[in-house]
């Protein structure tokens, strides 16, 4: 559970399960990085407030195979909240804002509470800044981090971006529509990969990924994989983000 809670804190972006590829036998048109980023903005649905519900499976990392139900609520630039349940019982809950993060492990009655700038190193599983903006982008399928200075390589049916600003990482874009579909990094023994797919059209004609898969490893042969498949995406004018720390909870040991 601790591994999963930390992964939810620091997920990052981004081949596609389906729905965002081009002709795999042909190179896509030449595009500048500015043009590609603008096309992503036109293609991806980004609600001001949203609730995502779905099924989550965690495999590896000494956890075996665990199935959970997950609810994620977001308010743009304000809050990222999640609740994880098994057999109807809540095992974990968390809230991330611009300034702070709170994660409750109800199974072991533990809490992780810290400012965004003071999170323990053990929670920083991926080579990006842990922030509300990056977390929101990851679950919304947006590019994580600064890709404005990226170099663009055309490959059959896709674009690949690399930048010195995110060393050892690369971002792959599908072309129909133009959206991030794969993010990967490799640094010595550390490896991470996030796949986004199953892009469904929303009310405004833009698309949103209903499938996301995160694989993470810092030890050869020991990889944790988290798959989150949405069953519903709804927008609300107002959502609640409830969280409180029971007095009996102890600091989380990572």
Short mmCIF file of C-alpha atoms in Angstrom, two decimals:
data_model
loop_
_atom_site.label_atom_id
_atom_site.label_comp_id
_atom_site.label_asym_id
_atom_site.label_seq_id
_atom_site.Cartn_x
_atom_site.Cartn_y
_atom_site.Cartn_z
CA UNK A 1 0.00 0.00 0.00
CA UNK A 2 2.85 2.42 0.78
CA UNK A 3 4.31 1.87 -2.70
CA UNK A 4 0.96 2.54 -4.34
CA UNK A 5 0.32 5.69 -2.31
CA UNK A 6 3.73 7.06 -3.26
CA UNK A 7 3.16 6.20 -6.93
CA UNK A 8 -0.06 8.18 -6.83
CA UNK A 9 1.89 11.08 -5.38
CA UNK A 10 4.51 11.17 -8.11
CA UNK A 11 3.08 9.59 -11.28
CA UNK A 12 4.42 11.11 -14.49
CA UNK A 13 3.64 11.04 -18.19
CA UNK A 14 3.49 9.08 -21.07
CA UNK A 15 2.32 3.52 -26.96
CA UNK A 16 -0.98 3.75 -26.76
CA UNK A 17 -3.51 1.04 -26.04
CA UNK A 18 -5.55 2.33 -28.94
CA UNK A 19 -6.86 5.52 -30.50
CA UNK A 20 -3.81 7.78 -30.83
CA UNK A 21 -1.57 6.37 -33.51
CA UNK A 22 -0.87 7.29 -37.08
CA UNK A 23 0.03 5.22 -40.14
CA UNK A 24 2.75 3.00 -38.68
CA UNK A 25 4.41 2.67 -42.09
CA UNK A 26 4.80 6.41 -42.79
CA UNK A 27 6.65 9.31 -41.22
CA UNK A 28 4.31 12.03 -39.88
CA UNK A 29 4.55 15.60 -41.22
CA UNK A 30 7.41 17.79 -40.03
CA UNK A 31 6.35 19.76 -36.95
CA UNK A 32 8.15 22.14 -34.60
CA UNK A 33 7.90 21.44 -30.88
CA UNK A 34 5.78 24.60 -30.49
CA UNK A 35 3.34 23.32 -33.10
CA UNK A 36 3.13 19.90 -31.46
CA UNK A 37 2.48 21.35 -28.00
CA UNK A 38 -0.26 23.55 -29.48
CA UNK A 39 -1.85 20.51 -31.16
CA UNK A 40 -1.83 18.64 -27.85
CA UNK A 41 -3.66 21.53 -26.20
CA UNK A 42 -6.29 21.44 -28.95
CA UNK A 43 -6.73 17.67 -28.72
CA UNK A 44 -6.82 16.86 -24.98
CA UNK A 45 -9.83 17.41 -22.76
CA UNK A 46 -8.88 19.30 -19.59
CA UNK A 47 -11.87 19.80 -17.28
CA UNK A 48 -11.81 22.48 -14.58
CA UNK A 49 -13.27 19.99 -12.08
CA UNK A 50 -13.56 16.25 -12.59
CA UNK A 51 -14.20 12.94 -10.88
CA UNK A 52 -12.59 9.78 -12.27
CA UNK A 53 -13.69 6.33 -11.12
CA UNK A 54 -12.17 3.07 -12.20
CA UNK A 55 -10.41 -0.21 -11.53
CA UNK A 56 -6.79 -0.38 -10.42
CA UNK A 57 -4.44 -3.37 -10.45
CA UNK A 58 -1.02 -3.43 -8.79
CA UNK A 59 1.47 -6.19 -9.65
CA UNK A 60 5.04 -6.92 -8.58
CA UNK A 61 7.18 -5.09 -6.07
CA UNK A 62 6.62 -7.87 -3.56
CA UNK A 63 2.88 -7.17 -3.60
CA UNK A 64 1.68 -10.08 -5.74
CA UNK A 65 -1.42 -8.93 -7.62
CA UNK A 66 -3.92 -6.58 -5.97
CA UNK A 67 -7.21 -5.28 -7.38
CA UNK A 68 -8.68 -2.04 -6.06
CA UNK A 69 -11.40 0.46 -6.84
CA UNK A 70 -10.15 4.02 -7.18
CA UNK A 71 -11.82 7.42 -7.14
CA UNK A 72 -9.84 10.51 -8.13
CA UNK A 73 -11.16 14.05 -7.89
CA UNK A 74 -9.40 17.07 -9.33
CA UNK A 75 -9.86 20.81 -9.37
CA UNK A 76 -7.56 22.57 -11.78
CA UNK A 77 -4.71 24.44 -10.06
CA UNK A 78 -6.23 23.67 -6.65
CA UNK A 79 -6.49 20.02 -5.57
CA UNK A 80 -5.85 16.36 -6.41
CA UNK A 81 -7.72 13.92 -4.13
CA UNK A 82 -7.90 10.12 -4.24
CA UNK A 83 -9.51 7.22 -2.41
CA UNK A 84 -8.57 3.54 -2.80
CA UNK A 85 -10.96 0.74 -1.79
CA UNK A 86 -10.99 -3.05 -1.66
CA UNK A 87 -14.18 -5.01 -1.02
CA UNK A 88 -15.85 -1.69 -0.20
CA UNK A 89 -13.40 -0.73 2.53
CA UNK A 90 -11.14 2.30 2.13
CA UNK A 91 -7.46 1.46 2.45
CA UNK A 92 -5.92 4.76 1.44
CA UNK A 93 -6.83 8.39 0.92
CA UNK A 94 -4.78 11.40 -0.10
CA UNK A 95 -4.94 15.11 -0.90
CA UNK A 96 -2.33 17.14 -2.77
CA UNK A 97 -2.55 20.93 -3.08
CA UNK A 98 -0.13 23.57 -4.34
CA UNK A 99 1.62 23.63 -0.99
CA UNK A 100 1.14 20.32 0.79
CA UNK A 101 0.50 16.59 0.57
CA UNK A 102 -1.39 14.32 2.98
CA UNK A 103 -1.59 10.55 2.45
CA UNK A 104 -3.43 8.23 4.83
CA UNK A 105 -2.69 4.51 4.99
CA UNK A 106 -5.79 3.28 6.81
CA UNK A 107 -4.68 -0.36 6.81
CA UNK A 108 -1.68 0.39 9.00
CA UNK A 109 -2.99 3.62 10.55
CA UNK A 110 -0.17 5.75 9.17
CA UNK A 111 0.03 9.23 7.69
CA UNK A 112 2.45 11.05 5.41
CA UNK A 113 2.08 14.81 5.84
CA UNK A 114 4.53 17.33 4.44
CA UNK A 115 4.89 20.45 2.39
CA UNK A 116 5.54 19.81 -1.28
CA UNK A 117 9.11 21.05 -0.86
CA UNK A 118 9.81 18.83 2.14
CA UNK A 119 8.58 15.43 0.96
CA UNK A 120 10.95 12.60 1.95
CA UNK A 121 13.33 11.35 -0.70
CA UNK A 122 11.72 7.89 -0.55
CA UNK A 123 8.52 9.40 -1.99
CA UNK A 124 10.32 10.81 -5.02
CA UNK A 125 10.21 7.77 -7.25
CA UNK A 126 10.38 9.56 -10.60
CA UNK A 127 12.80 12.20 -11.95
CA UNK A 128 10.34 15.11 -11.95
CA UNK A 129 9.31 17.71 -9.44
CA UNK A 130 6.48 16.45 -7.26
CA UNK A 131 3.88 19.16 -7.66
CA UNK A 132 0.14 19.55 -8.06
CA UNK A 133 0.61 20.64 -11.69
CA UNK A 134 2.68 17.57 -12.59
CA UNK A 135 0.29 15.21 -10.84
CA UNK A 136 -2.73 16.73 -12.57
CA UNK A 137 -0.96 16.54 -15.93
CA UNK A 138 -0.03 12.90 -15.43
CA UNK A 139 -3.57 11.73 -14.77
CA UNK A 140 -4.94 13.99 -17.50
CA UNK A 141 -2.49 12.74 -20.12
CA UNK A 142 -0.71 16.08 -20.46
CA UNK A 143 3.08 16.36 -20.98
CA UNK A 144 4.88 16.44 -17.63
CA UNK A 145 7.66 18.95 -17.23
CA UNK A 146 9.12 21.49 -19.63
CA UNK A 147 9.33 20.29 -23.24
CA UNK A 148 9.53 23.73 -24.87
CA UNK A 149 13.18 23.21 -25.82
CA UNK A 150 12.80 19.60 -26.92
CA UNK A 151 14.22 18.14 -30.11
CA UNK A 152 11.66 16.39 -32.31
CA UNK A 153 12.37 13.09 -34.07
CA UNK A 154 9.87 11.72 -36.60
CA UNK A 155 9.27 7.98 -36.47
CA UNK A 156 6.69 5.88 -38.38
CA UNK A 157 3.32 6.86 -36.92
CA UNK A 158 4.68 8.97 -34.06
CA UNK A 159 6.90 11.76 -32.80
CA UNK A 160 9.60 11.32 -30.14
CA UNK A 161 10.72 14.27 -28.00
CA UNK A 162 13.92 14.53 -25.93
CA UNK A 163 15.22 17.50 -23.97
CA UNK A 164 18.20 18.35 -21.78
CA UNK A 165 15.72 19.73 -19.24
CA UNK A 166 14.59 16.14 -18.49
CA UNK A 167 17.73 14.06 -18.87
CA UNK A 168 17.28 10.33 -19.52
CA UNK A 169 13.58 10.82 -20.36
CA UNK A 170 11.69 10.78 -23.64
CA UNK A 171 8.12 11.60 -24.61
CA UNK A 172 6.29 9.84 -27.45
CA UNK A 173 3.31 11.43 -29.19
CA UNK A 174 0.68 9.73 -31.29
CA UNK A 175 -0.50 11.57 -34.38
CA UNK A 176 -4.23 10.83 -34.70
CA UNK A 177 -4.92 12.79 -32.57
CA UNK A 178 -1.71 14.44 -31.43
CA UNK A 179 -1.50 13.40 -27.77
CA UNK A 180 1.18 12.01 -25.41
CA UNK A 181 1.04 8.22 -25.38
CA UNK A 182 4.30 7.13 -23.74
CA UNK A 183 6.80 8.55 -21.28
CA UNK A 184 9.94 6.65 -20.34
CA UNK A 185 13.16 7.16 -18.44
CA UNK A 186 16.20 5.01 -17.84
CA UNK A 187 18.99 6.02 -15.48
CA UNK A 188 21.38 3.25 -14.42
CA UNK A 189 19.13 0.70 -12.66
CA UNK A 190 16.17 3.05 -12.39
CA UNK A 191 13.48 2.58 -15.00
CA UNK A 192 10.05 4.10 -15.41
CA UNK A 193 7.40 3.95 -18.13
CA UNK A 194 3.90 5.37 -18.37
CA UNK A 195 1.50 4.39 -21.15
CA UNK A 196 -1.71 6.27 -21.91
CA UNK A 197 -4.44 5.05 -24.24
CA UNK A 198 -8.09 4.30 -24.89
CA UNK A 199 -8.76 7.94 -25.72
CA UNK A 200 -12.49 8.61 -25.59
CA UNK A 201 -14.17 11.65 -27.12
CA UNK A 202 -15.76 14.07 -24.66
CA UNK A 203 -18.58 16.59 -25.08
CA UNK A 204 -16.40 19.27 -26.68
CA UNK A 205 -14.85 16.91 -29.25
CA UNK A 206 -11.56 16.62 -27.37
CA UNK A 207 -10.27 13.30 -26.07
CA UNK A 208 -9.33 11.94 -22.65
CA UNK A 209 -7.30 8.79 -21.85
CA UNK A 210 -9.29 6.11 -20.03
CA UNK A 211 -6.25 3.82 -19.73
CA UNK A 212 -2.99 4.49 -17.94
CA UNK A 213 -0.23 2.04 -16.98
CA UNK A 214 2.77 2.93 -14.80
CA UNK A 215 5.79 0.63 -14.52
CA UNK A 216 8.57 1.45 -12.10
CA UNK A 217 11.78 -0.29 -11.02
CA UNK A 218 14.95 0.67 -9.17
CA UNK A 219 16.21 -2.91 -8.84
CA UNK A 220 16.80 -5.17 -11.87
CA UNK A 221 14.10 -7.83 -12.15
CA UNK A 222 11.80 -6.21 -9.57
CA UNK A 223 9.22 -4.07 -11.33
CA UNK A 224 6.01 -2.66 -9.89
CA UNK A 225 3.18 -2.05 -12.35
CA UNK A 226 0.04 -0.05 -11.67
CA UNK A 227 -2.80 -0.12 -14.22
CA UNK A 228 -5.72 2.28 -13.82
CA UNK A 229 -8.68 1.87 -16.19
CA UNK A 230 -11.44 4.45 -15.96
CA UNK A 231 -15.05 3.34 -15.90
CA UNK A 232 -16.43 6.88 -15.67
CA UNK A 233 -15.36 10.50 -16.03
CA UNK A 234 -17.72 13.23 -14.87
CA UNK A 235 -17.44 16.97 -14.37
CA UNK A 236 -19.07 18.69 -11.43
CA UNK A 237 -19.52 22.32 -10.52
CA UNK A 238 -18.51 21.50 -6.95
CA UNK A 239 -16.69 18.54 -5.43
CA UNK A 240 -15.64 17.79 -1.90
CA UNK A 241 -12.06 16.80 -1.03
CA UNK A 242 -12.47 15.50 2.53
CA UNK A 243 -9.44 14.52 4.56
CA UNK A 244 -8.64 14.50 8.27
CA UNK A 245 -5.85 12.88 10.27
CA UNK A 246 -6.95 10.65 13.17
CA UNK A 247 -5.04 11.41 16.36
CA UNK A 248 -3.89 7.78 16.67
CA UNK A 249 -2.09 7.72 13.29
CA UNK A 250 1.70 7.42 13.30
CA UNK A 251 4.13 8.87 10.72
CA UNK A 252 4.33 6.69 7.61
CA UNK A 253 7.50 4.64 7.27
CA UNK A 254 8.61 4.55 3.62
#
